[in-house]
Amino acid sequence: MNKKMGRKPEVAVVMGSDSDWPLLEETVATLTHFGVDSEVRVMSAHRTPDLAAAFARKASGQGVKVIIAAAGGAAHLAGVICAHTSLPVIGIPVTSGFMNGLDSLLSTVQMPAGVPVATVAVGKAGAVNAALLAVQILALSQPDLARQLVIHKQSLIDKVNAGNDRIRNEIAKKSKKA
Ligand code: RP5
């Protein structure tokens, strides 16, 4: 939520390493676009397991409504967070040096029944979509965010239509020249 209004962030953005930050900046920028503040933390499922578990256990009590967790390689952070909270957890698989992040994708998405991680795409699309999904969850109880999401959908339509016009104009110009 809005720090300016003296409220704690409702979205937590956590990542397995500071090396993930360039990707997670996309997530935070998208949240910021909707006026949603976030708490950003680096923690590791493997290197700081106690910290990750404690963070997940306390998050709900601190006003967090959605947790976005990103990791690469043996990407278990979202799953470990999910194991310790009933909050919705969105997992972002970070692009890795091995098969461009297929390892991260499978590690994040292949959760056992009962422990759901809403896994988005590898890379930038996933980083942006994780933020949008978090906004959509918050929008269920926040009409202003719901209104902004309607505007966002219209911007997607406008962009596609502009692309259609541009391509059709280019083709028309070329066929006139020929
Ligand atoms: C994961 O290992 C992190 O999320 C990161 O994507 C990857 C590499 O971490 P560093 O070696 O850069 O710290 O846990």
PDB file of C-alpha atoms and ligand atoms in Angstrom:
ATOM      1  CA  MET A   1       0.000   0.000   0.000  1.00  0.00           C
ATOM      2  CA  ASN A   2       0.878   3.597  -0.220  1.00  0.00           C
ATOM      3  CA  LYS A   3       3.671   4.591   2.152  1.00  0.00           C
ATOM      4  CA  LYS A   4       2.556   8.198   1.690  1.00  0.00           C
ATOM      5  CA  MET A   5      -0.696   7.244   3.390  1.00  0.00           C
ATOM      6  CA  GLY A   6       1.279   5.660   6.241  1.00  0.00           C
ATOM      7  CA  ARG A   7       0.371   2.124   5.265  1.00  0.00           C
ATOM      8  CA  LYS A   8       2.698  -0.847   5.022  1.00  0.00           C
ATOM      9  CA  PRO A   9       3.401  -2.407   1.616  1.00  0.00           C
ATOM     10  CA  GLU A  10       0.886  -5.115   0.705  1.00  0.00           C
ATOM     11  CA  VAL A  11       3.243  -6.728  -1.793  1.00  0.00           C
ATOM     12  CA  ALA A  12       6.565  -8.302  -0.856  1.00  0.00           C
ATOM     13  CA  VAL A  13       9.092  -8.879  -3.626  1.00  0.00           C
ATOM     14  CA  VAL A  14      11.810 -11.336  -2.618  1.00  0.00           C
ATOM     15  CA  MET A  15      14.679 -12.736  -4.655  1.00  0.00           C
ATOM     16  CA  GLY A  16      17.287 -15.418  -4.152  1.00  0.00           C
ATOM     17  CA  SER A  17      20.266 -13.209  -4.910  1.00  0.00           C
ATOM     18  CA  ASP A  18      21.071  -9.580  -5.557  1.00  0.00           C
ATOM     19  CA  SER A  19      22.068 -10.795  -9.032  1.00  0.00           C
ATOM     20  CA  ASP A  20      18.309 -11.205  -9.691  1.00  0.00           C
ATOM     21  CA  TRP A  21      17.628  -7.504  -9.133  1.00  0.00           C
ATOM     22  CA  PRO A  22      17.893  -6.302 -12.761  1.00  0.00           C
ATOM     23  CA  LEU A  23      14.929  -8.555 -13.567  1.00  0.00           C
ATOM     24  CA  LEU A  24      13.010  -7.715 -10.411  1.00  0.00           C
ATOM     25  CA  GLU A  25      13.323  -4.011 -11.165  1.00  0.00           C
ATOM     26  CA  GLU A  26      10.728  -4.687 -13.889  1.00  0.00           C
ATOM     27  CA  THR A  27       8.385  -6.101 -11.259  1.00  0.00           C
ATOM     28  CA  VAL A  28       8.808  -3.170  -8.909  1.00  0.00           C
ATOM     29  CA  ALA A  29       8.450  -0.661 -11.777  1.00  0.00           C
ATOM     30  CA  THR A  30       5.166  -2.285 -12.823  1.00  0.00           C
ATOM     31  CA  LEU A  31       3.847  -2.209  -9.265  1.00  0.00           C
ATOM     32  CA  THR A  32       4.900   1.422  -8.970  1.00  0.00           C
ATOM     33  CA  HIS A  33       3.053   2.217 -12.224  1.00  0.00           C
ATOM     34  CA  PHE A  34      -0.146   1.147 -10.445  1.00  0.00           C
ATOM     35  CA  GLY A  35       0.795   3.073  -7.301  1.00  0.00           C
ATOM     36  CA  VAL A  36       1.456  -0.131  -5.367  1.00  0.00           C
ATOM     37  CA  ASP A  37       4.394   0.008  -2.967  1.00  0.00           C
ATOM     38  CA  SER A  38       6.420  -3.087  -2.246  1.00  0.00           C
ATOM     39  CA  GLU A  39       8.889  -4.354   0.288  1.00  0.00           C
ATOM     40  CA  VAL A  40      11.947  -5.698  -1.539  1.00  0.00           C
ATOM     41  CA  ARG A  41      14.192  -8.288   0.130  1.00  0.00           C
ATOM     42  CA  VAL A  42      17.030 -10.630  -0.842  1.00  0.00           C
ATOM     43  CA  MET A  43      16.852 -14.052   0.818  1.00  0.00           C
ATOM     44  CA  SER A  44      17.759 -17.525  -0.278  1.00  0.00           C
ATOM     45  CA  ALA A  45      15.957 -20.838   0.110  1.00  0.00           C
ATOM     46  CA  HIS A  46      19.326 -22.569   0.317  1.00  0.00           C
ATOM     47  CA  ARG A  47      21.731 -20.017   1.758  1.00  0.00           C
ATOM     48  CA  THR A  48      19.453 -18.304   4.307  1.00  0.00           C
ATOM     49  CA  PRO A  49      16.703 -20.910   4.802  1.00  0.00           C
ATOM     50  CA  ASP A  50      15.824 -19.760   8.335  1.00  0.00           C
ATOM     51  CA  LEU A  51      15.421 -16.169   7.178  1.00  0.00           C
ATOM     52  CA  ALA A  52      13.182 -17.214   4.267  1.00  0.00           C
ATOM     53  CA  ALA A  53      10.968 -19.327   6.523  1.00  0.00           C
ATOM     54  CA  ALA A  54      10.723 -16.635   9.212  1.00  0.00           C
ATOM     55  CA  PHE A  55       9.901 -13.967   6.629  1.00  0.00           C
ATOM     56  CA  ALA A  56       7.121 -16.105   5.156  1.00  0.00           C
ATOM     57  CA  ARG A  57       5.644 -16.903   8.575  1.00  0.00           C
ATOM     58  CA  LYS A  58       5.548 -13.237   9.633  1.00  0.00           C
ATOM     59  CA  ALA A  59       4.441 -11.687   6.320  1.00  0.00           C
ATOM     60  CA  SER A  60       0.674 -11.939   6.808  1.00  0.00           C
ATOM     61  CA  GLY A  61       0.881 -10.425  10.283  1.00  0.00           C
ATOM     62  CA  GLN A  62       2.798  -7.492   8.842  1.00  0.00           C
ATOM     63  CA  GLY A  63       0.075  -6.629   6.366  1.00  0.00           C
ATOM     64  CA  VAL A  64       1.487  -8.346   3.289  1.00  0.00           C
ATOM     65  CA  LYS A  65      -1.258  -9.670   0.972  1.00  0.00           C
ATOM     66  CA  VAL A  66       0.796 -11.136  -1.888  1.00  0.00           C
ATOM     67  CA  ILE A  67       4.370 -12.410  -2.053  1.00  0.00           C
ATOM     68  CA  ILE A  68       6.321 -12.400  -5.305  1.00  0.00           C
ATOM     69  CA  ALA A  69       9.376 -14.673  -5.120  1.00  0.00           C
ATOM     70  CA  ALA A  70      12.049 -14.941  -7.806  1.00  0.00           C
ATOM     71  CA  ALA A  71      14.976 -17.308  -8.101  1.00  0.00           C
ATOM     72  CA  GLY A  72      17.088 -18.976 -10.726  1.00  0.00           C
ATOM     73  CA  GLY A  73      18.644 -22.407 -11.181  1.00  0.00           C
ATOM     74  CA  ALA A  74      17.476 -24.723  -8.394  1.00  0.00           C
ATOM     75  CA  ALA A  75      14.762 -22.133  -7.845  1.00  0.00           C
ATOM     76  CA  HIS A  76      13.111 -23.218  -4.615  1.00  0.00           C
ATOM     77  CA  LEU A  77      12.523 -19.837  -2.973  1.00  0.00           C
ATOM     78  CA  ALA A  78       8.863 -19.438  -4.030  1.00  0.00           C
ATOM     79  CA  GLY A  79       8.104 -22.997  -2.944  1.00  0.00           C
ATOM     80  CA  VAL A  80       9.798 -22.626   0.428  1.00  0.00           C
ATOM     81  CA  ILE A  81       8.004 -19.327   1.049  1.00  0.00           C
ATOM     82  CA  CYS A  82       4.721 -20.993   0.077  1.00  0.00           C
ATOM     83  CA  ALA A  83       5.405 -23.823   2.524  1.00  0.00           C
ATOM     84  CA  HIS A  84       5.354 -21.320   5.399  1.00  0.00           C
ATOM     85  CA  THR A  85       2.416 -19.053   4.528  1.00  0.00           C
ATOM     86  CA  SER A  86      -1.169 -19.153   3.298  1.00  0.00           C
ATOM     87  CA  LEU A  87      -0.723 -15.895   1.370  1.00  0.00           C
ATOM     88  CA  PRO A  88      -0.809 -16.127  -2.422  1.00  0.00           C
ATOM     89  CA  VAL A  89       2.729 -16.691  -3.715  1.00  0.00           C
ATOM     90  CA  ILE A  90       3.721 -15.797  -7.268  1.00  0.00           C
ATOM     91  CA  GLY A  91       6.933 -17.369  -8.535  1.00  0.00           C
ATOM     92  CA  ILE A  92       9.185 -15.801 -11.137  1.00  0.00           C
ATOM     93  CA  PRO A  93      11.727 -18.151 -12.724  1.00  0.00           C
ATOM     94  CA  VAL A  94      14.907 -16.154 -13.331  1.00  0.00           C
ATOM     95  CA  THR A  95      16.764 -16.728 -16.586  1.00  0.00           C
ATOM     96  CA  SER A  96      19.806 -18.895 -15.844  1.00  0.00           C
ATOM     97  CA  GLY A  97      22.900 -19.935 -17.741  1.00  0.00           C
ATOM     98  CA  PHE A  98      21.479 -23.429 -18.168  1.00  0.00           C
ATOM     99  CA  MET A  99      18.862 -23.851 -20.902  1.00  0.00           C
ATOM    100  CA  ASN A 100      17.922 -20.162 -20.536  1.00  0.00           C
ATOM    101  CA  GLY A 101      16.047 -20.787 -17.303  1.00  0.00           C
ATOM    102  CA  LEU A 102      14.157 -24.005 -18.061  1.00  0.00           C
ATOM    103  CA  ASP A 103      15.693 -25.320 -14.822  1.00  0.00           C
ATOM    104  CA  SER A 104      14.313 -22.293 -12.943  1.00  0.00           C
ATOM    105  CA  LEU A 105      10.883 -22.710 -14.534  1.00  0.00           C
ATOM    106  CA  LEU A 106      10.551 -26.366 -13.612  1.00  0.00           C
ATOM    107  CA  SER A 107      11.922 -25.834 -10.095  1.00  0.00           C
ATOM    108  CA  THR A 108       9.363 -23.092  -9.501  1.00  0.00           C
ATOM    109  CA  VAL A 109       6.300 -24.550 -11.186  1.00  0.00           C
ATOM    110  CA  GLN A 110       6.447 -28.233 -10.270  1.00  0.00           C
ATOM    111  CA  MET A 111       5.013 -27.919  -6.775  1.00  0.00           C
ATOM    112  CA  PRO A 112       3.247 -30.800  -5.063  1.00  0.00           C
ATOM    113  CA  ALA A 113      -0.543 -30.677  -4.686  1.00  0.00           C
ATOM    114  CA  GLY A 114      -1.438 -28.577  -1.670  1.00  0.00           C
ATOM    115  CA  VAL A 115       1.378 -26.033  -1.998  1.00  0.00           C
ATOM    116  CA  PRO A 116       0.504 -23.743  -4.927  1.00  0.00           C
ATOM    117  CA  VAL A 117       2.978 -21.335  -6.482  1.00  0.00           C
ATOM    118  CA  ALA A 118       1.414 -19.271  -9.272  1.00  0.00           C
ATOM    119  CA  THR A 119       4.318 -19.445 -11.693  1.00  0.00           C
ATOM    120  CA  VAL A 120       4.776 -16.858 -14.430  1.00  0.00           C
ATOM    121  CA  ALA A 121       7.003 -16.914 -17.499  1.00  0.00           C
ATOM    122  CA  VAL A 122      10.797 -16.917 -17.386  1.00  0.00           C
ATOM    123  CA  GLY A 123      12.365 -13.497 -17.771  1.00  0.00           C
ATOM    124  CA  LYS A 124      10.932 -10.019 -18.335  1.00  0.00           C
ATOM    125  CA  ALA A 125       7.419 -11.094 -19.339  1.00  0.00           C
ATOM    126  CA  GLY A 126       7.172 -13.042 -16.104  1.00  0.00           C
ATOM    127  CA  ALA A 127       8.574 -10.200 -14.029  1.00  0.00           C
ATOM    128  CA  VAL A 128       5.947  -7.813 -15.399  1.00  0.00           C
ATOM    129  CA  ASN A 129       3.122 -10.368 -15.209  1.00  0.00           C
ATOM    130  CA  ALA A 130       3.932 -11.225 -11.599  1.00  0.00           C
ATOM    131  CA  ALA A 131       3.320  -7.591 -10.701  1.00  0.00           C
ATOM    132  CA  LEU A 132       0.108  -7.479 -12.746  1.00  0.00           C
ATOM    133  CA  LEU A 133      -1.160 -10.648 -11.092  1.00  0.00           C
ATOM    134  CA  ALA A 134      -0.441  -9.146  -7.679  1.00  0.00           C
ATOM    135  CA  VAL A 135      -2.318  -5.983  -8.674  1.00  0.00           C
ATOM    136  CA  GLN A 136      -5.238  -8.106  -9.890  1.00  0.00           C
ATOM    137  CA  ILE A 137      -5.380  -9.883  -6.524  1.00  0.00           C
ATOM    138  CA  LEU A 138      -5.328  -6.579  -4.629  1.00  0.00           C
ATOM    139  CA  ALA A 139      -7.912  -5.137  -7.043  1.00  0.00           C
ATOM    140  CA  LEU A 140     -10.493  -7.645  -5.789  1.00  0.00           C
ATOM    141  CA  SER A 141     -10.923  -5.366  -2.775  1.00  0.00           C
ATOM    142  CA  GLN A 142      -9.574  -2.064  -4.148  1.00  0.00           C
ATOM    143  CA  PRO A 143     -11.822  -0.385  -6.736  1.00  0.00           C
ATOM    144  CA  ASP A 144      -9.154   2.137  -7.751  1.00  0.00           C
ATOM    145  CA  LEU A 145      -6.811  -0.671  -8.798  1.00  0.00           C
ATOM    146  CA  ALA A 146      -9.679  -2.372 -10.642  1.00  0.00           C
ATOM    147  CA  ARG A 147     -10.236   0.863 -12.589  1.00  0.00           C
ATOM    148  CA  GLN A 148      -6.542   1.067 -13.430  1.00  0.00           C
ATOM    149  CA  LEU A 149      -6.602  -2.502 -14.714  1.00  0.00           C
ATOM    150  CA  VAL A 150      -9.434  -1.582 -17.110  1.00  0.00           C
ATOM    151  CA  ILE A 151      -7.250   1.258 -18.432  1.00  0.00           C
ATOM    152  CA  HIS A 152      -4.313  -1.169 -18.713  1.00  0.00           C
ATOM    153  CA  LYS A 153      -6.397  -3.606 -20.795  1.00  0.00           C
ATOM    154  CA  GLN A 154      -7.435  -0.749 -23.093  1.00  0.00           C
ATOM    155  CA  SER A 155      -3.770   0.256 -23.503  1.00  0.00           C
ATOM    156  CA  LEU A 156      -3.015  -3.284 -24.730  1.00  0.00           C
ATOM    157  CA  ILE A 157      -5.831  -3.002 -27.296  1.00  0.00           C
ATOM    158  CA  ASP A 158      -4.617   0.435 -28.403  1.00  0.00           C
ATOM    159  CA  LYS A 159      -1.063  -0.856 -28.832  1.00  0.00           C
ATOM    160  CA  VAL A 160      -2.115  -3.809 -30.962  1.00  0.00           C
ATOM    161  CA  ASN A 161      -4.390  -1.599 -33.082  1.00  0.00           C
ATOM    162  CA  ALA A 162      -1.569   0.925 -33.575  1.00  0.00           C
ATOM    163  CA  GLY A 163       0.711  -1.940 -34.645  1.00  0.00           C
ATOM    164  CA  ASN A 164      -1.930  -3.173 -37.074  1.00  0.00           C
ATOM    165  CA  ASP A 165      -2.283   0.327 -38.591  1.00  0.00           C
ATOM    166  CA  ARG A 166       1.499   0.720 -38.866  1.00  0.00           C
ATOM    167  CA  ILE A 167       2.061  -2.597 -40.630  1.00  0.00           C
ATOM    168  CA  ARG A 168      -0.893  -2.120 -42.985  1.00  0.00           C
ATOM    169  CA  ASN A 169       0.299   1.400 -43.887  1.00  0.00           C
ATOM    170  CA  GLU A 170       3.808   0.097 -44.601  1.00  0.00           C
ATOM    171  CA  ILE A 171       2.435  -2.629 -46.860  1.00  0.00           C
ATOM    172  CA  ALA A 172       0.154  -0.158 -48.645  1.00  0.00           C
ATOM    173  CA  LYS A 173       3.076   2.271 -49.231  1.00  0.00           C
ATOM    174  CA  LYS A 174       5.271  -0.503 -50.643  1.00  0.00           C
ATOM    175  CA  SER A 175       2.555  -1.764 -52.975  1.00  0.00           C
ATOM    176  CA  LYS A 176       1.984   1.810 -54.280  1.00  0.00           C
ATOM    177  CA  LYS A 177       5.717   2.134 -55.081  1.00  0.00           C
ATOM    178  CA  ALA A 178       5.803  -1.242 -56.871  1.00  0.00           C
TER     179      ALA A 178
HETATM  180  C1  RP5 B   1      19.592 -18.422  -7.134  1.00  0.00           C
HETATM  181  O1  RP5 B   1      20.803 -18.670  -7.734  1.00  0.00           O
HETATM  182  C2  RP5 B   1      19.409 -16.938  -7.247  1.00  0.00           C
HETATM  183  O2  RP5 B   1      18.040 -16.627  -7.270  1.00  0.00           O
HETATM  184  C3  RP5 B   1      20.083 -16.586  -8.535  1.00  0.00           C
HETATM  185  O3  RP5 B   1      19.161 -16.511  -9.626  1.00  0.00           O
HETATM  186  C4  RP5 B   1      21.018 -17.749  -8.765  1.00  0.00           C
HETATM  187  C5  RP5 B   1      22.466 -17.332  -8.779  1.00  0.00           C
HETATM  188  O4  RP5 B   1      22.770 -16.653  -7.582  1.00  0.00           O
HETATM  189  P1  RP5 B   1      24.168 -15.923  -7.386  1.00  0.00           P
HETATM  190  O5  RP5 B   1      25.219 -16.986  -7.576  1.00  0.00           O
HETATM  191  O6  RP5 B   1      24.239 -14.855  -8.457  1.00  0.00           O
HETATM  192  O7  RP5 B   1      24.146 -15.339  -6.004  1.00  0.00           O
HETATM  193  O8  RP5 B   1      19.522 -18.840  -5.826  1.00  0.00           O
END
